XYZ file of N, CA and C in Angstrom:
384
model
N 17.230 -74.303 -18.393
C 19.149 -74.533 -17.582
C 19.176 -73.756 -19.010
N 19.138 -73.791 -20.155
C 19.802 -73.372 -21.262
C 19.367 -72.203 -21.270
N 17.950 -71.665 -21.021
C 17.935 -70.361 -20.662
C 18.475 -69.408 -19.684
N 18.364 -70.188 -19.209
C 19.639 -69.079 -18.272
C 20.837 -68.973 -18.584
N 21.158 -68.999 -19.322
C 22.062 -69.192 -19.799
C 22.408 -67.940 -21.266
N 20.980 -68.088 -21.852
C 21.367 -67.376 -22.881
C 21.244 -66.146 -23.026
N 20.219 -65.732 -21.563
C 19.562 -64.082 -21.362
C 20.860 -63.464 -21.130
N 21.647 -63.603 -19.721
C 22.655 -62.843 -20.061
C 23.523 -62.779 -21.012
N 23.814 -63.531 -22.156
C 24.603 -63.689 -23.653
C 24.001 -62.512 -24.653
N 22.939 -62.903 -24.723
C 21.728 -61.479 -25.608
C 21.972 -60.303 -25.286
N 21.422 -60.412 -23.805
C 21.592 -58.711 -23.111
C 23.182 -58.229 -23.510
N 23.798 -58.698 -23.369
C 25.327 -58.395 -23.914
C 25.795 -58.342 -25.185
N 24.633 -59.340 -26.240
C 24.588 -58.255 -27.858
C 23.721 -57.234 -27.965
N 22.993 -57.509 -27.496
C 22.087 -56.131 -27.040
C 22.984 -54.680 -26.855
N 23.908 -54.927 -25.887
C 24.768 -53.843 -25.498
C 25.863 -53.849 -26.565
N 26.466 -54.334 -26.683
C 27.845 -54.451 -27.915
C 26.455 -53.275 -29.056
N 25.609 -54.527 -29.778
C 24.789 -53.801 -31.110
C 24.323 -52.184 -30.620
N 23.987 -51.874 -29.379
C 23.963 -50.681 -29.035
C 25.451 -49.630 -28.945
N 26.216 -49.850 -28.950
C 27.526 -48.995 -28.449
C 28.434 -49.461 -30.060
N 27.830 -50.055 -31.081
C 28.582 -50.112 -32.649
C 27.720 -49.668 -33.319
N 26.429 -49.820 -33.481
C 25.495 -49.622 -34.856
C 24.970 -47.928 -34.184
N 25.277 -47.269 -34.746
C 25.011 -45.851 -34.359
C 23.380 -45.680 -35.198
N 23.203 -46.681 -36.538
C 22.007 -45.894 -36.897
C 20.765 -46.683 -35.769
N 20.001 -46.519 -34.901
C 18.829 -46.597 -34.047
C 17.954 -47.522 -34.641
N 17.658 -47.512 -35.977
C 16.649 -48.070 -36.799
C 17.257 -49.567 -36.892
N 18.807 -49.539 -37.312
C 19.310 -50.706 -37.560
C 19.391 -51.353 -36.570
N 20.127 -50.820 -35.283
C 20.170 -51.671 -34.522
C 19.042 -52.476 -34.104
N 18.394 -52.377 -34.037
C 16.120 -52.787 -33.214
C 16.364 -53.576 -34.426
N 16.656 -53.644 -35.458
C 16.466 -54.351 -36.528
C 17.461 -55.878 -36.452
N 18.702 -55.636 -35.803
C 19.420 -56.615 -35.662
C 19.310 -57.416 -34.340
N 18.700 -56.355 -33.492
C 17.949 -56.746 -31.739
C 17.186 -58.042 -32.206
N 16.186 -57.353 -32.845
C 15.154 -58.206 -33.276
C 15.773 -59.262 -34.282
N 16.237 -59.391 -34.845
C 16.721 -60.557 -35.421
C 17.518 -61.757 -34.350
N 18.245 -60.620 -33.574
C 18.740 -62.107 -32.588
C 17.597 -62.691 -31.929
N 16.907 -61.657 -31.244
C 15.863 -62.503 -30.676
C 15.187 -63.346 -31.371
N 14.823 -63.157 -32.641
C 13.981 -64.049 -33.408
C 15.052 -65.316 -33.159
N 16.357 -65.454 -33.657
C 17.084 -66.856 -33.762
C 17.032 -67.462 -31.736
N 16.596 -66.531 -30.986
C 17.163 -66.948 -29.846
C 16.047 -68.144 -29.512
N 14.731 -67.581 -29.764
C 13.729 -68.211 -29.899
C 13.342 -69.355 -30.345
N 14.211 -69.440 -31.633
C 13.787 -70.512 -32.653
C 14.564 -71.053 -31.962
N 15.528 -71.256 -31.810
C 16.574 -72.097 -31.448
C 16.131 -72.708 -29.989
N 15.638 -72.085 -28.763
C 14.725 -72.403 -28.061
C 13.410 -73.898 -28.340
N 13.039 -72.581 -29.200
C 11.822 -73.686 -29.611
C 12.638 -75.426 -30.333
N 13.135 -75.378 -31.214
C 14.196 -76.507 -31.371
C 14.189 -77.195 -30.267
N 14.946 -76.628 -29.137
C 15.441 -77.742 -28.197
C 14.386 -78.143 -27.229
N 12.974 -77.563 -27.232
C 12.001 -78.338 -26.655
C 11.511 -79.150 -27.296
N 11.180 -78.931 -29.078
C 10.393 -80.177 -29.589
C 11.557 -81.114 -29.408
N 12.441 -80.685 -29.737
C 13.030 -82.221 -29.487
C 13.255 -82.703 -28.000
N 13.217 -82.431 -27.113
C 13.084 -83.141 -25.953
C 11.601 -83.297 -25.803
N 10.723 -82.929 -26.353
C 9.474 -83.525 -26.000
C 8.946 -84.532 -26.801
N 9.610 -84.540 -28.051
C 9.958 -86.283 -28.697
C 10.465 -87.304 -28.268
N 11.719 -86.660 -27.747
C 12.096 -87.703 -26.654
C 10.931 -88.896 -25.774
N 10.664 -87.172 -25.036
C 9.909 -88.079 -23.605
C 8.455 -88.619 -24.486
N 7.713 -88.386 -25.490
C 6.984 -88.988 -26.357
C 6.816 -90.676 -26.741
N 8.647 -90.262 -27.051
C 8.777 -91.912 -27.921
C 9.026 -92.835 -26.357
N 9.431 -92.238 -25.467
C 9.974 -93.120 -23.991
C 8.476 -93.647 -23.555
N 7.456 -92.786 -23.311
C 6.192 -92.856 -23.009
C 5.718 -94.211 -24.077
N 6.139 -93.919 -25.104
C 4.830 -95.132 -26.298
C 6.044 -96.110 -26.106
N 6.863 -96.552 -25.825
C 8.081 -97.368 -25.571
C 7.485 -98.700 -25.563
N 8.017 -99.871 -26.105
C 7.384 -101.402 -25.908
C 7.777 -101.805 -23.975
N 9.541 -101.146 -23.863
C 9.613 -101.809 -22.457
C 8.867 -101.138 -21.567
N 8.361 -101.802 -19.993
C 8.344 -101.420 -18.799
C 9.287 -100.576 -18.651
N 10.403 -100.365 -18.278
C 11.209 -99.787 -18.003
C 11.419 -98.188 -18.764
N 11.631 -98.556 -19.978
C 11.575 -97.261 -21.198
C 10.195 -96.600 -20.741
N 9.042 -96.988 -20.272
C 7.847 -96.129 -20.443
C 7.737 -95.851 -18.915
N 8.486 -95.969 -17.969
C 8.729 -96.000 -16.429
C 9.678 -95.251 -15.820
N 10.832 -94.996 -16.206
C 12.231 -95.395 -15.505
C 12.077 -93.293 -15.548
N 11.626 -92.468 -15.813
C 11.485 -91.163 -15.812
C 10.828 -91.000 -14.447
N 9.632 -91.264 -14.773
C 8.136 -91.442 -13.698
C 8.656 -91.529 -11.973
N 9.330 -93.153 -12.122
C 10.208 -93.723 -11.325
C 11.126 -92.522 -10.646
N 12.263 -92.540 -10.966
C 13.227 -91.551 -11.387
C 12.502 -90.162 -9.995
N 11.394 -89.875 -10.564
C 10.862 -87.630 -10.280
C 10.115 -88.398 -8.461
N 9.487 -89.570 -8.520
C 8.702 -90.354 -7.176
C 10.031 -90.461 -5.979
N 11.181 -90.991 -6.612
C 12.401 -91.033 -6.079
C 12.713 -90.015 -5.108
N 12.855 -88.870 -6.400
C 13.558 -87.229 -5.917
C 11.772 -86.884 -5.055
N 11.058 -87.143 -5.375
C 10.043 -86.655 -4.233
C 9.819 -87.383 -2.572
N 10.697 -88.871 -2.948
C 10.667 -89.158 -1.250
C 11.768 -88.729 -0.571
N 12.768 -88.325 -1.172
C 14.119 -87.778 -0.731
C 13.754 -86.279 -0.239
N 13.267 -85.671 -1.154
C 12.515 -84.039 -0.569
C 11.530 -84.270 0.000
N 10.676 -85.138 0.263
C 9.504 -85.282 1.378
C 10.515 -86.075 2.763
N 11.238 -86.849 2.593
C 12.511 -87.141 3.955
C 12.870 -85.799 4.725
N 13.875 -85.286 3.413
C 14.827 -83.982 4.058
C 13.518 -82.831 4.674
N 12.685 -82.440 4.263
C 12.149 -81.616 4.686
C 10.952 -81.338 5.424
N 10.208 -82.856 5.025
C 8.828 -82.925 6.218
C 9.664 -83.957 7.506
N 9.941 -85.669 7.051
C 10.232 -86.273 7.906
C 11.111 -85.802 9.276
N 12.584 -85.496 8.288
C 13.998 -85.463 9.091
C 13.709 -84.022 10.563
N 12.944 -82.941 9.518
C 12.728 -82.279 11.206
C 11.941 -82.027 11.772
N 11.008 -83.164 12.329
C 10.463 -83.861 13.270
C 10.380 -84.610 13.868
N 12.383 -85.050 13.554
C 13.275 -85.965 14.534
C 13.473 -86.904 14.037
N 12.546 -87.678 12.422
C 12.281 -88.803 12.264
C 13.209 -89.024 11.351
N 14.027 -90.031 10.949
C 14.812 -90.651 10.045
C 15.876 -90.206 9.694
N 17.045 -90.411 8.183
C 18.113 -89.555 8.447
C 18.278 -88.665 6.983
N 19.020 -87.465 6.861
C 18.856 -86.825 6.530
C 19.781 -87.173 5.292
N 19.495 -86.814 3.447
C 19.987 -87.421 2.323
C 21.001 -85.748 2.002
N 21.697 -86.246 1.715
C 22.047 -84.605 1.269
C 21.638 -84.741 -0.083
N 21.311 -83.211 -0.658
C 21.465 -83.724 -2.599
C 22.082 -82.311 -2.934
N 22.859 -82.778 -3.977
C 23.755 -82.256 -4.558
C 23.119 -81.803 -5.054
N 23.793 -79.582 -5.953
C 23.172 -79.615 -6.865
C 22.475 -79.682 -8.389
N 23.922 -80.808 -8.458
C 23.221 -81.597 -9.713
C 21.879 -82.377 -9.584
N 21.840 -82.940 -8.426
C 20.585 -83.731 -8.479
C 19.567 -82.525 -8.568
N 19.185 -81.645 -8.247
C 18.303 -80.648 -7.948
C 18.390 -79.940 -9.595
N 18.975 -80.088 -10.573
C 19.237 -79.741 -12.136
C 18.620 -80.725 -12.324
N 19.005 -82.098 -12.349
C 18.461 -83.226 -12.705
C 16.934 -83.324 -12.470
N 16.555 -82.467 -11.649
C 14.952 -82.707 -10.721
C 14.224 -81.385 -11.889
N 14.692 -80.535 -11.960
C 14.333 -79.554 -12.883
C 14.104 -80.410 -14.466
N 14.771 -80.690 -14.819
C 14.868 -81.187 -16.238
C 13.931 -81.906 -16.334
N 14.181 -82.957 -15.536
C 12.621 -84.446 -14.972
C 11.849 -83.603 -15.697
N 11.083 -82.953 -14.813
C 9.821 -82.696 -14.419
C 9.565 -81.615 -14.991
N 10.280 -80.830 -15.855
C 10.447 -79.802 -17.558
C 10.379 -80.519 -18.160
N 11.194 -81.664 -18.499
C 10.546 -82.200 -19.522
C 9.697 -82.740 -19.327
N 9.237 -83.921 -18.793
C 7.490 -84.729 -18.459
C 6.638 -83.191 -18.683
N 6.883 -81.966 -18.079
C 5.725 -81.336 -18.172
C 5.311 -80.977 -19.993
N 6.514 -80.998 -20.214
C 6.619 -80.180 -21.447
C 6.012 -81.492 -22.831
N 6.388 -82.909 -22.131
C 5.986 -84.224 -23.011
C 4.538 -83.811 -22.837
N 3.854 -84.048 -22.406
C 2.582 -84.286 -21.694
C 2.111 -83.166 -22.399
N 2.131 -81.890 -22.704
C 1.944 -81.034 -23.368
C 1.811 -81.117 -24.218
N 2.802 -81.634 -24.818
C 2.553 -82.065 -26.427
C 1.813 -83.017 -26.852
N 1.822 -84.234 -26.078
C 1.149 -85.110 -26.136
C -0.615 -85.066 -25.603
N -0.906 -83.872 -24.976
C -2.083 -83.441 -24.552
C -2.867 -82.636 -26.485
N -1.277 -81.747 -26.503
C -2.077 -80.687 -27.854
C -2.282 -81.792 -29.409
N -1.325 -82.192 -29.455
C -1.556 -83.510 -30.676
C -2.820 -84.021 -30.528
N -3.224 -84.176 -29.693
C -4.466 -85.633 -29.452
C -5.881 -84.214 -29.697
N -5.196 -82.950 -28.934
C -6.864 -82.290 -29.259
C -6.660 -81.677 -30.414
N -5.400 -81.312 -31.293
C -5.353 -81.283 -32.930
C -6.551 -82.140 -33.724
N -5.817 -83.568 -33.078
C -6.312 -84.963 -33.748
C -7.723 -84.686 -33.903
N -8.125 -84.151 -32.658
C -9.957 -84.677 -32.749
C -10.672 -83.342 -33.001
N -10.028 -82.188 -33.021
C -10.441 -81.105 -33.647
C -10.534 -80.599 -35.828
N -9.470 -82.032 -36.275
C -9.625 -82.691 -37.298
C -10.348 -83.187 -38.037
């Protein structure tokens, strides 16, 4: 979600650098540094999200460990209802607001990142 906002901003900054900085080598260095800053910031955000998900998965409470998977299952049921059941004339169509789609993307993305980090750490520990 954040990367969708960052792309146009970075492109705009690159355009400003091209207009303002006359030395092409200096412009290239500035753009490279900007790109590095963006990538570093995004990696920090991804790492923070992964740490949250790993902490939830290792939590003591059943609800803490399972709320995200349960929410994703609920979203799956609603999507299956709207796009599989209702088109055949059964059931009730449930309206999905755009915010719910955003939450679904974040939830699935967070789950994938968290599981990837968890598996990566396990492989790393086995290798050392």
